[in-house]
mmCIF file of the C-alpha atoms, coordinates in Angstrom:
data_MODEL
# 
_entry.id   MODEL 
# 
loop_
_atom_site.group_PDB 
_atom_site.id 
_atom_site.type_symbol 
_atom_site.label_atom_id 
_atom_site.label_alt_id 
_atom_site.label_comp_id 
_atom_site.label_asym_id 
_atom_site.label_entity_id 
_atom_site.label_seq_id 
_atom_site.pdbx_PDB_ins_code 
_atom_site.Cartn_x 
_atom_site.Cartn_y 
_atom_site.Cartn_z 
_atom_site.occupancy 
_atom_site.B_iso_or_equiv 
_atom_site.pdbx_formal_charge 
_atom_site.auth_seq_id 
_atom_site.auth_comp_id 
_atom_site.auth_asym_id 
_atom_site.auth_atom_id 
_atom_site.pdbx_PDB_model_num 
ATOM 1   C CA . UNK A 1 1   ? -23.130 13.652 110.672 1.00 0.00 ? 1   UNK A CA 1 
ATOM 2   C CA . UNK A 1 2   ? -20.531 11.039 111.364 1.00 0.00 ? 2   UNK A CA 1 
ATOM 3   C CA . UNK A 1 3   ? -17.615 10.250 108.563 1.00 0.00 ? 3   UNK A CA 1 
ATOM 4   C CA . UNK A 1 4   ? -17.190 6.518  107.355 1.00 0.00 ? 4   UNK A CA 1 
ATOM 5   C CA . UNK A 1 5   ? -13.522 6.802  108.945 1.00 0.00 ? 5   UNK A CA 1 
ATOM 6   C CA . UNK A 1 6   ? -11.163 4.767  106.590 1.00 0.00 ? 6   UNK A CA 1 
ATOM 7   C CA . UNK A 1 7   ? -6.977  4.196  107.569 1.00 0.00 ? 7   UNK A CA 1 
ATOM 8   C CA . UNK A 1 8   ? -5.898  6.192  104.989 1.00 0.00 ? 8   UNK A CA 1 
ATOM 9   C CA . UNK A 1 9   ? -3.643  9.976  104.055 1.00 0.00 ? 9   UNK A CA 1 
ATOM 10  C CA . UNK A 1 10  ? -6.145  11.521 103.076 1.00 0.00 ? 10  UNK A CA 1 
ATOM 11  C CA . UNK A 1 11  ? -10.222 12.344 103.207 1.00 0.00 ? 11  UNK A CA 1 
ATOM 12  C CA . UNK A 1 12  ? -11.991 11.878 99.965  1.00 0.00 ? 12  UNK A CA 1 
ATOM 13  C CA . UNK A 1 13  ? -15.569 12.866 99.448  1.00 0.00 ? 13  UNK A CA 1 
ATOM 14  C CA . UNK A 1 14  ? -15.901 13.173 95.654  1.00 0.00 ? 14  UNK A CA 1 
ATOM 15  C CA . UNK A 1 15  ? -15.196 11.206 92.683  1.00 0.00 ? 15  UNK A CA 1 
ATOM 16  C CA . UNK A 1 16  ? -13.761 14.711 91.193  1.00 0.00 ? 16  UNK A CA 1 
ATOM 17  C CA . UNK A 1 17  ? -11.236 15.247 94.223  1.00 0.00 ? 17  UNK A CA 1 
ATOM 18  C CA . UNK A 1 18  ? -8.025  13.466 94.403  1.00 0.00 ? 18  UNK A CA 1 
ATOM 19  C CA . UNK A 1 19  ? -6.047  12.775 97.580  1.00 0.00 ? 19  UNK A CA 1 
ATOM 20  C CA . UNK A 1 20  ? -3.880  15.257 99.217  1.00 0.00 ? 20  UNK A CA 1 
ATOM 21  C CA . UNK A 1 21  ? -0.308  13.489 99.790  1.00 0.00 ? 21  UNK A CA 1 
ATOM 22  C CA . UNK A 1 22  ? 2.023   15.355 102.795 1.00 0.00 ? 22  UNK A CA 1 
ATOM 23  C CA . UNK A 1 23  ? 5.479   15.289 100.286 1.00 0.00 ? 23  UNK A CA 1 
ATOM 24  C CA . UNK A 1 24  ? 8.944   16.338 101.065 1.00 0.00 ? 24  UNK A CA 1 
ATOM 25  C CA . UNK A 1 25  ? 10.545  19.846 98.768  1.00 0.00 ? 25  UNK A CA 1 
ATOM 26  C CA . UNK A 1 26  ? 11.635  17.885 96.815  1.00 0.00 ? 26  UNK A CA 1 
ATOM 27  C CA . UNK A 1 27  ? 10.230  16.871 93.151  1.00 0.00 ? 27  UNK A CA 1 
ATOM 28  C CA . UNK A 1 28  ? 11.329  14.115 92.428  1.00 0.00 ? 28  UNK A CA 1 
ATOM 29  C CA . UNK A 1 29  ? 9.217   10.239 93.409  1.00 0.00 ? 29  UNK A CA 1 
ATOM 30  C CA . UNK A 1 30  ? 5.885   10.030 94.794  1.00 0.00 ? 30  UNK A CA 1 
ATOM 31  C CA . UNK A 1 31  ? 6.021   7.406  98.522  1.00 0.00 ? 31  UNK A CA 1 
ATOM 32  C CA . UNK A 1 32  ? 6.235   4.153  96.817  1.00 0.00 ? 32  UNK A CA 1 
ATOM 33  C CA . UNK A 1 33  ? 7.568   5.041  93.540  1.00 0.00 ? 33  UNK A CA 1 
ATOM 34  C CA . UNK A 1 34  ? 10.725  3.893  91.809  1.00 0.00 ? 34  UNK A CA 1 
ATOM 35  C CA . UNK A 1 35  ? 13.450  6.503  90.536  1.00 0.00 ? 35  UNK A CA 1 
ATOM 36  C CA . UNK A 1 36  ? 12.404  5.055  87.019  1.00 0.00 ? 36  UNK A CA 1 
ATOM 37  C CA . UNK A 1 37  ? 8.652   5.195  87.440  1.00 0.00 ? 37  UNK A CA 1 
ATOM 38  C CA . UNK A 1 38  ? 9.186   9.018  88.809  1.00 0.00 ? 38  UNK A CA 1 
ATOM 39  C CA . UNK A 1 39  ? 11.152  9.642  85.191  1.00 0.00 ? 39  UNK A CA 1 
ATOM 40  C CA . UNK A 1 40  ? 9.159   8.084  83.439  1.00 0.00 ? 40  UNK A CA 1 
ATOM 41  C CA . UNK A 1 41  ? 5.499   10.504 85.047  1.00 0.00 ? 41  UNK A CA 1 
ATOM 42  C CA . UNK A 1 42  ? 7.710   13.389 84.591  1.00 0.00 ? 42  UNK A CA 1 
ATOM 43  C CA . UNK A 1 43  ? 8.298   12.657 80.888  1.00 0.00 ? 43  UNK A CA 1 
ATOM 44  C CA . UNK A 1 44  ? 4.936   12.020 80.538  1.00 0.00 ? 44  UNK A CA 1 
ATOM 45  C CA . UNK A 1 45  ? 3.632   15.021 82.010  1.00 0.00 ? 45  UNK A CA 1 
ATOM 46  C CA . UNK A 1 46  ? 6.432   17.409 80.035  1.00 0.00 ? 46  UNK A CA 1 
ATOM 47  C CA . UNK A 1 47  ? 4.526   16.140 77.055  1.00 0.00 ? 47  UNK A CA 1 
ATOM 48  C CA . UNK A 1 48  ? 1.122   16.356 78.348  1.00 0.00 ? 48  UNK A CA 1 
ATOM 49  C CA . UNK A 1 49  ? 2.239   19.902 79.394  1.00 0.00 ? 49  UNK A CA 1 
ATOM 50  C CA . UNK A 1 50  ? 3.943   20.836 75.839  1.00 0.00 ? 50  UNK A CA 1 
ATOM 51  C CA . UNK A 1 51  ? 0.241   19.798 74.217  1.00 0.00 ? 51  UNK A CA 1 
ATOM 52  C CA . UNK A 1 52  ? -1.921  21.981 76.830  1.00 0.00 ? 52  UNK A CA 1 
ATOM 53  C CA . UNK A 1 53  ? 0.052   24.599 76.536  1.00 0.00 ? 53  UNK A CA 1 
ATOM 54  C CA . UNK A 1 54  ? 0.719   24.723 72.507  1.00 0.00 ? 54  UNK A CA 1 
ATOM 55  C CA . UNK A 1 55  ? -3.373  24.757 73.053  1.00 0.00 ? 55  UNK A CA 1 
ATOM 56  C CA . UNK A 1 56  ? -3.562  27.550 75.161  1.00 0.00 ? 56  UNK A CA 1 
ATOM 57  C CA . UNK A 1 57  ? -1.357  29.319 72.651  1.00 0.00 ? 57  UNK A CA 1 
ATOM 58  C CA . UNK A 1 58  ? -3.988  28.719 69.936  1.00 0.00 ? 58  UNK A CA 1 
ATOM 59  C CA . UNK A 1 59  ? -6.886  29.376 72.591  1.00 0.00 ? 59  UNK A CA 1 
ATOM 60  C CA . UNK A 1 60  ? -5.894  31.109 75.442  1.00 0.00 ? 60  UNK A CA 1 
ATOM 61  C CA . UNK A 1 61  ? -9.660  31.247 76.418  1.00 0.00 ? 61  UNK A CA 1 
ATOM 62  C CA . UNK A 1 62  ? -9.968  27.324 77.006  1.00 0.00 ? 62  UNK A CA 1 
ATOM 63  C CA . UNK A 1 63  ? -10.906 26.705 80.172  1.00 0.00 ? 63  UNK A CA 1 
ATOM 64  C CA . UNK A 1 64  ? -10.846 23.306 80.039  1.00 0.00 ? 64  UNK A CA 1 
ATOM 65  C CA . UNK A 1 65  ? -7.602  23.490 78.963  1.00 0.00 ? 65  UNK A CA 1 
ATOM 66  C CA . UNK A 1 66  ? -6.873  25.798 81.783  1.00 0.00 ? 66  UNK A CA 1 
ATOM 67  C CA . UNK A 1 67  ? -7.913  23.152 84.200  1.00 0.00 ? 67  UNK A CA 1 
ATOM 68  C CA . UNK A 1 68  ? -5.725  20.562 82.432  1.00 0.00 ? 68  UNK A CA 1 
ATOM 69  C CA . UNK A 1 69  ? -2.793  22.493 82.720  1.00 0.00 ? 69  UNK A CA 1 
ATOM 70  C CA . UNK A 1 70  ? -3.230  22.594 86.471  1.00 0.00 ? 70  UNK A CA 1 
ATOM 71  C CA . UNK A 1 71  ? -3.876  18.468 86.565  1.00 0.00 ? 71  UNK A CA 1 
ATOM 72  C CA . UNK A 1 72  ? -0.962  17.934 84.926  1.00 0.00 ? 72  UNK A CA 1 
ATOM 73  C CA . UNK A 1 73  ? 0.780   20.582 87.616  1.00 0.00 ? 73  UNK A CA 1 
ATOM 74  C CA . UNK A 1 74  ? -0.573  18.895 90.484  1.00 0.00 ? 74  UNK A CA 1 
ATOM 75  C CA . UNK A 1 75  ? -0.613  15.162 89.636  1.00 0.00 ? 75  UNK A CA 1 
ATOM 76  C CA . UNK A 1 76  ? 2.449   14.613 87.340  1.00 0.00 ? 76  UNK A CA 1 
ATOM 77  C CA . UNK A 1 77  ? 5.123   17.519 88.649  1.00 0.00 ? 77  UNK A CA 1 
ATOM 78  C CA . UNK A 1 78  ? 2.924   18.363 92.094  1.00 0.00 ? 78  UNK A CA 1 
ATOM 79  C CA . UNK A 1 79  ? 3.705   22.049 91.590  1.00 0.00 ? 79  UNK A CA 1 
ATOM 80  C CA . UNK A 1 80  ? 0.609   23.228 93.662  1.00 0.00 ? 80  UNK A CA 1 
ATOM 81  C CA . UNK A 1 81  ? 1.122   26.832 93.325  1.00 0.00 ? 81  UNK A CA 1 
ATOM 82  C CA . UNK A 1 82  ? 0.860   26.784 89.760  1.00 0.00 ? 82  UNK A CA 1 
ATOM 83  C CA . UNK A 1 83  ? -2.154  23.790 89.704  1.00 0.00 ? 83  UNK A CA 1 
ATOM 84  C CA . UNK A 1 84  ? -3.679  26.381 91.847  1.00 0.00 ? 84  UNK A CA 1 
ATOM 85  C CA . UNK A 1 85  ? -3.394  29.460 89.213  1.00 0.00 ? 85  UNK A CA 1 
ATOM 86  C CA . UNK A 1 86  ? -4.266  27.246 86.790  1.00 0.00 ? 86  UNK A CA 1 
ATOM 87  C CA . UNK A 1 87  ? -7.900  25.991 88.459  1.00 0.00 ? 87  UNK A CA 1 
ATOM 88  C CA . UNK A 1 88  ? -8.178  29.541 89.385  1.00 0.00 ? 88  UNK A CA 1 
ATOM 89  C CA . UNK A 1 89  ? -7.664  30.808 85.011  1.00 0.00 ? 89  UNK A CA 1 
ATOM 90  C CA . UNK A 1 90  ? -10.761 28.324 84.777  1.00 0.00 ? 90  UNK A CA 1 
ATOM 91  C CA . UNK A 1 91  ? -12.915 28.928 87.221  1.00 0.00 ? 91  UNK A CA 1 
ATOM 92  C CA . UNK A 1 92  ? -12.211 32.852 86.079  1.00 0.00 ? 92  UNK A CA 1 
ATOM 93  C CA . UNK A 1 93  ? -13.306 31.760 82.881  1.00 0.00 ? 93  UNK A CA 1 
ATOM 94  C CA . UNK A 1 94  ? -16.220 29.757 83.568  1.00 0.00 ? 94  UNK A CA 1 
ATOM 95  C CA . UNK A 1 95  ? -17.093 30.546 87.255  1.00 0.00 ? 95  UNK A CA 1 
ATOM 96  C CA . UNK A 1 96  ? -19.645 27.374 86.946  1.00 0.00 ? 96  UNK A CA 1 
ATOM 97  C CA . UNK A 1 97  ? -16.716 24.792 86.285  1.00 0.00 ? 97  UNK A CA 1 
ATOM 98  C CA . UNK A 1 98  ? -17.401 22.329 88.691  1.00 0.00 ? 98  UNK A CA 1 
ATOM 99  C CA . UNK A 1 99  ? -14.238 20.010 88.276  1.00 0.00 ? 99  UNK A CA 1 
ATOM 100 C CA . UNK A 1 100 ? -12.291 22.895 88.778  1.00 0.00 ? 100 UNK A CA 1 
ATOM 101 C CA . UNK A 1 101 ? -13.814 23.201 91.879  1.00 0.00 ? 101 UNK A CA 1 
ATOM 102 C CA . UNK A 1 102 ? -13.368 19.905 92.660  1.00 0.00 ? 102 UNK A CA 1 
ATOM 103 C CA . UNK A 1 103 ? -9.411  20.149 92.382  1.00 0.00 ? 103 UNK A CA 1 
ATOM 104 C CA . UNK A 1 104 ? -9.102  23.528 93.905  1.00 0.00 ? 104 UNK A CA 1 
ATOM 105 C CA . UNK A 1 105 ? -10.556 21.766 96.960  1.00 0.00 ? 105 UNK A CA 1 
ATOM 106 C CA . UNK A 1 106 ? -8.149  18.872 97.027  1.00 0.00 ? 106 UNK A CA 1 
ATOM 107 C CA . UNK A 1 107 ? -5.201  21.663 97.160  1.00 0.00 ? 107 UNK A CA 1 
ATOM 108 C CA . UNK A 1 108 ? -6.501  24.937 99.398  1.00 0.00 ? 108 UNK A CA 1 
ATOM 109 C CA . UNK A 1 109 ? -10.137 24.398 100.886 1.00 0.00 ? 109 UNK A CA 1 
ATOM 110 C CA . UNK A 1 110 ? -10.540 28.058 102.306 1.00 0.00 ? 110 UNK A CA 1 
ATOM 111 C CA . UNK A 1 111 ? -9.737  29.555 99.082  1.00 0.00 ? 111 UNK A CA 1 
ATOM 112 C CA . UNK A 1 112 ? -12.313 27.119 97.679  1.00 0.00 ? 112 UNK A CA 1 
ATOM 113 C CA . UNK A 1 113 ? -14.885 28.402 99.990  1.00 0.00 ? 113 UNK A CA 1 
ATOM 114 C CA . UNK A 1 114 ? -13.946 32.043 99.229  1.00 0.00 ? 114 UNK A CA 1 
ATOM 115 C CA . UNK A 1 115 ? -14.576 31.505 95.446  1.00 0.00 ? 115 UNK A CA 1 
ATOM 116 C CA . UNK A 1 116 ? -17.822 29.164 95.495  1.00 0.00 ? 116 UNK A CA 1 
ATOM 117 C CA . UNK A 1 117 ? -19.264 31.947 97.808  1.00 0.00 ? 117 UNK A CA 1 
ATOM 118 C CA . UNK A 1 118 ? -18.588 34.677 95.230  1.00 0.00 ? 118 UNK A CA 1 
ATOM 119 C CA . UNK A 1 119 ? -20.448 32.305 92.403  1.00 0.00 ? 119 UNK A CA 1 
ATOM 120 C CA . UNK A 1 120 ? -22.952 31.623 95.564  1.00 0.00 ? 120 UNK A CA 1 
ATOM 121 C CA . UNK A 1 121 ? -23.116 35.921 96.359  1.00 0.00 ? 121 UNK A CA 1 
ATOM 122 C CA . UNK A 1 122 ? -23.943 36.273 92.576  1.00 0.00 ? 122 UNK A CA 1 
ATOM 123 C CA . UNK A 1 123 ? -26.576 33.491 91.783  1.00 0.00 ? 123 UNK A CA 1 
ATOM 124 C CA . UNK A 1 124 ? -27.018 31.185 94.812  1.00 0.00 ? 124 UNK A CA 1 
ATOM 125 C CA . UNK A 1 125 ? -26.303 27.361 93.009  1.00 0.00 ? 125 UNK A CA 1 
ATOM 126 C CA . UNK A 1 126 ? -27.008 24.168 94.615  1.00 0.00 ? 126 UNK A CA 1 
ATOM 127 C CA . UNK A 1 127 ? -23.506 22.474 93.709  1.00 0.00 ? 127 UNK A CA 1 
ATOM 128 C CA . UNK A 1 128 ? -21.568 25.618 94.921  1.00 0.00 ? 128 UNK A CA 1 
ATOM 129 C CA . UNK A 1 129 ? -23.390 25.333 98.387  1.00 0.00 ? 129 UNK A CA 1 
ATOM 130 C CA . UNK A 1 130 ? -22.532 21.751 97.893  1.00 0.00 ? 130 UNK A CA 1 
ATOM 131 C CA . UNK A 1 131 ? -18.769 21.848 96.993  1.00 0.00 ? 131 UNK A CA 1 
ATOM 132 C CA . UNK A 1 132 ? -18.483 25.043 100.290 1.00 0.00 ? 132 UNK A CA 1 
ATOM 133 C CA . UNK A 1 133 ? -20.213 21.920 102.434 1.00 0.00 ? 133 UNK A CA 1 
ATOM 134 C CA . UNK A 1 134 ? -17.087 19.568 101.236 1.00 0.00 ? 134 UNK A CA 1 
ATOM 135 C CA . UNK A 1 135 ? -14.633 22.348 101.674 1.00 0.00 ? 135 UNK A CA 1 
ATOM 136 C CA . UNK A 1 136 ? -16.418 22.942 104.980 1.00 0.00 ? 136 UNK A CA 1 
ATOM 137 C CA . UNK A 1 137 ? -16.280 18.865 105.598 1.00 0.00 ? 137 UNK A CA 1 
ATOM 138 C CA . UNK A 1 138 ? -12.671 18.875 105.134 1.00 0.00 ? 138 UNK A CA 1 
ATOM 139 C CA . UNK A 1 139 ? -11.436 21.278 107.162 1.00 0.00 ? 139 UNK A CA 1 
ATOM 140 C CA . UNK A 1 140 ? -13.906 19.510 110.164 1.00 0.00 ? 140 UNK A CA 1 
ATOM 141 C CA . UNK A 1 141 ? -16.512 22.541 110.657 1.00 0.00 ? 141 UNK A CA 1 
ATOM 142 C CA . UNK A 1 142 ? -18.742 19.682 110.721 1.00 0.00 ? 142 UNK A CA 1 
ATOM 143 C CA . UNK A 1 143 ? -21.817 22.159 111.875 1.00 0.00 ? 143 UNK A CA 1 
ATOM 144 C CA . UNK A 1 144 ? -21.220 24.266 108.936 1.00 0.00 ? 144 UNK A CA 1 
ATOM 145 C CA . UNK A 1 145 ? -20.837 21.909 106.810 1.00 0.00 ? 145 UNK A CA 1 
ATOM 146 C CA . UNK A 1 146 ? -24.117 20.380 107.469 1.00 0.00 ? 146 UNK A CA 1 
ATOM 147 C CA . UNK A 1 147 ? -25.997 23.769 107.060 1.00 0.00 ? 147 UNK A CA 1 
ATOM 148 C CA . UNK A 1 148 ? -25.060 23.900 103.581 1.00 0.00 ? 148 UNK A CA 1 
ATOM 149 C CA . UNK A 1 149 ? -25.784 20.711 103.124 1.00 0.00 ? 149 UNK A CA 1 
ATOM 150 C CA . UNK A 1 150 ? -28.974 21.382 104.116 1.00 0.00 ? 150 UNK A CA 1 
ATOM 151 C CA . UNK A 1 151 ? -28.904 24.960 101.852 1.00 0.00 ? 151 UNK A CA 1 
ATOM 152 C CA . UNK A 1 152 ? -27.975 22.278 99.017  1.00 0.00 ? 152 UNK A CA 1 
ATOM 153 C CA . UNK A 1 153 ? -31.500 20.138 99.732  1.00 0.00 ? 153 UNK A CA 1 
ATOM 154 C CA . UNK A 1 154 ? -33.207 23.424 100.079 1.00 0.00 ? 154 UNK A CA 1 
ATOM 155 C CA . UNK A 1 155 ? -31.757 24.684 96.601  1.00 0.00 ? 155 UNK A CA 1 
ATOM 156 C CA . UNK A 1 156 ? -32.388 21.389 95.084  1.00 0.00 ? 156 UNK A CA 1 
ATOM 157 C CA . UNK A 1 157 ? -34.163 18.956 96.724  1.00 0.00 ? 157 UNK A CA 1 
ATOM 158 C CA . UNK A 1 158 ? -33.857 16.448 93.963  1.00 0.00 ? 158 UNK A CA 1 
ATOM 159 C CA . UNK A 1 159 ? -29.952 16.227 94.370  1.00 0.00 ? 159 UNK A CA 1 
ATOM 160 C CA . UNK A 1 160 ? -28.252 13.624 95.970  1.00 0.00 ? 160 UNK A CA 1 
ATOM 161 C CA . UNK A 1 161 ? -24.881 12.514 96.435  1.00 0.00 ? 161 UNK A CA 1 
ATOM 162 C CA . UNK A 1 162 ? -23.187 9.825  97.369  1.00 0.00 ? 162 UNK A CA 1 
ATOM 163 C CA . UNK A 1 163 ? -20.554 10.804 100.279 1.00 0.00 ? 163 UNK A CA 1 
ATOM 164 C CA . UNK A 1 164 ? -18.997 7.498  101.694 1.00 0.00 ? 164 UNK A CA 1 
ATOM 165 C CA . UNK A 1 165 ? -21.118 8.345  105.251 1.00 0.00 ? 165 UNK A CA 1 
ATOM 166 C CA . UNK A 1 166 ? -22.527 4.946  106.744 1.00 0.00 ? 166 UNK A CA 1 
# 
């Protein structure tokens, strides 16, 4: 099990994750980003946030929403605490919601792993064993990783993936 290494911040293994930037306390430009190009994302996501939430008002049940509120947390204001809550609303409300998943683990891998082996305790599921494997990947338990991996080919045998690994 050997990584295609890559110069880079950050270690991405799915199309659903997004990188994981170190930033300073402070909210207010991204590394490379102008002071108007930083306004200009945070207007953008105020509105994007006013439209999730006036949804959520309407159907506070909408877990898709729920996991679009915490997008627009983590990528536009990069409030990670509430992104966090937000993935978590979903996942509560449709413990099978893979992209939630997917963005939890870009943010807090162990408490990834501790909620994909609750769906996993309940109903084993080839993508949960899957997604704890990335989790697993991430935080370099490279051995356990690879046994659920091999728990995901066992589940599903038919399911591939494409990791980046050469």
């Amino acid at each position: 099990l050997q990584p295609n290494r890559k110069s880079s911040s950050y270690l991405s293994l799915t199309k659903n994750s997004f990188p994981i930037f170190q930033f300073s306390t402070s909210n207010d430009k991204f590394p490379g980003e102008s002071q108007e190009q930083a306004n200009l994302r945070i207007q953008r996501g105020q509105d994007e946030e006013y439209k999730v939430q006036t949804e959520l008002k309407k159907r506070p049940k909408n877990y898709m929403a729920h996991y679009h509120l915490g997008e627009i947390y983590r990528m536009y204001f990069r409030q990670n605490k509430e992104a966090i809550e937000s993935y978590l609303k979903a996942i509560e409300l449709k413990p099978l919601y893979w992209k939630a998943y997917g963005s939890l683990l870009a943010l807090d891998p162990e408490l990834t792993i501790k909620k994909l082996q609750e769906v996993s305790e309940k109903n084993p599921h080839y993508y949960a064993e899957y997604h704890i494997g990335i989790a697993l990947y991430n935080l370099k338990r490279y051995e356990e990783a690879l046994q659920r991996f091999q728990k995901t080919n066992e589940l599903n045998p038919k399911f591939t993936a494409d990791l980046g690994w050469s």
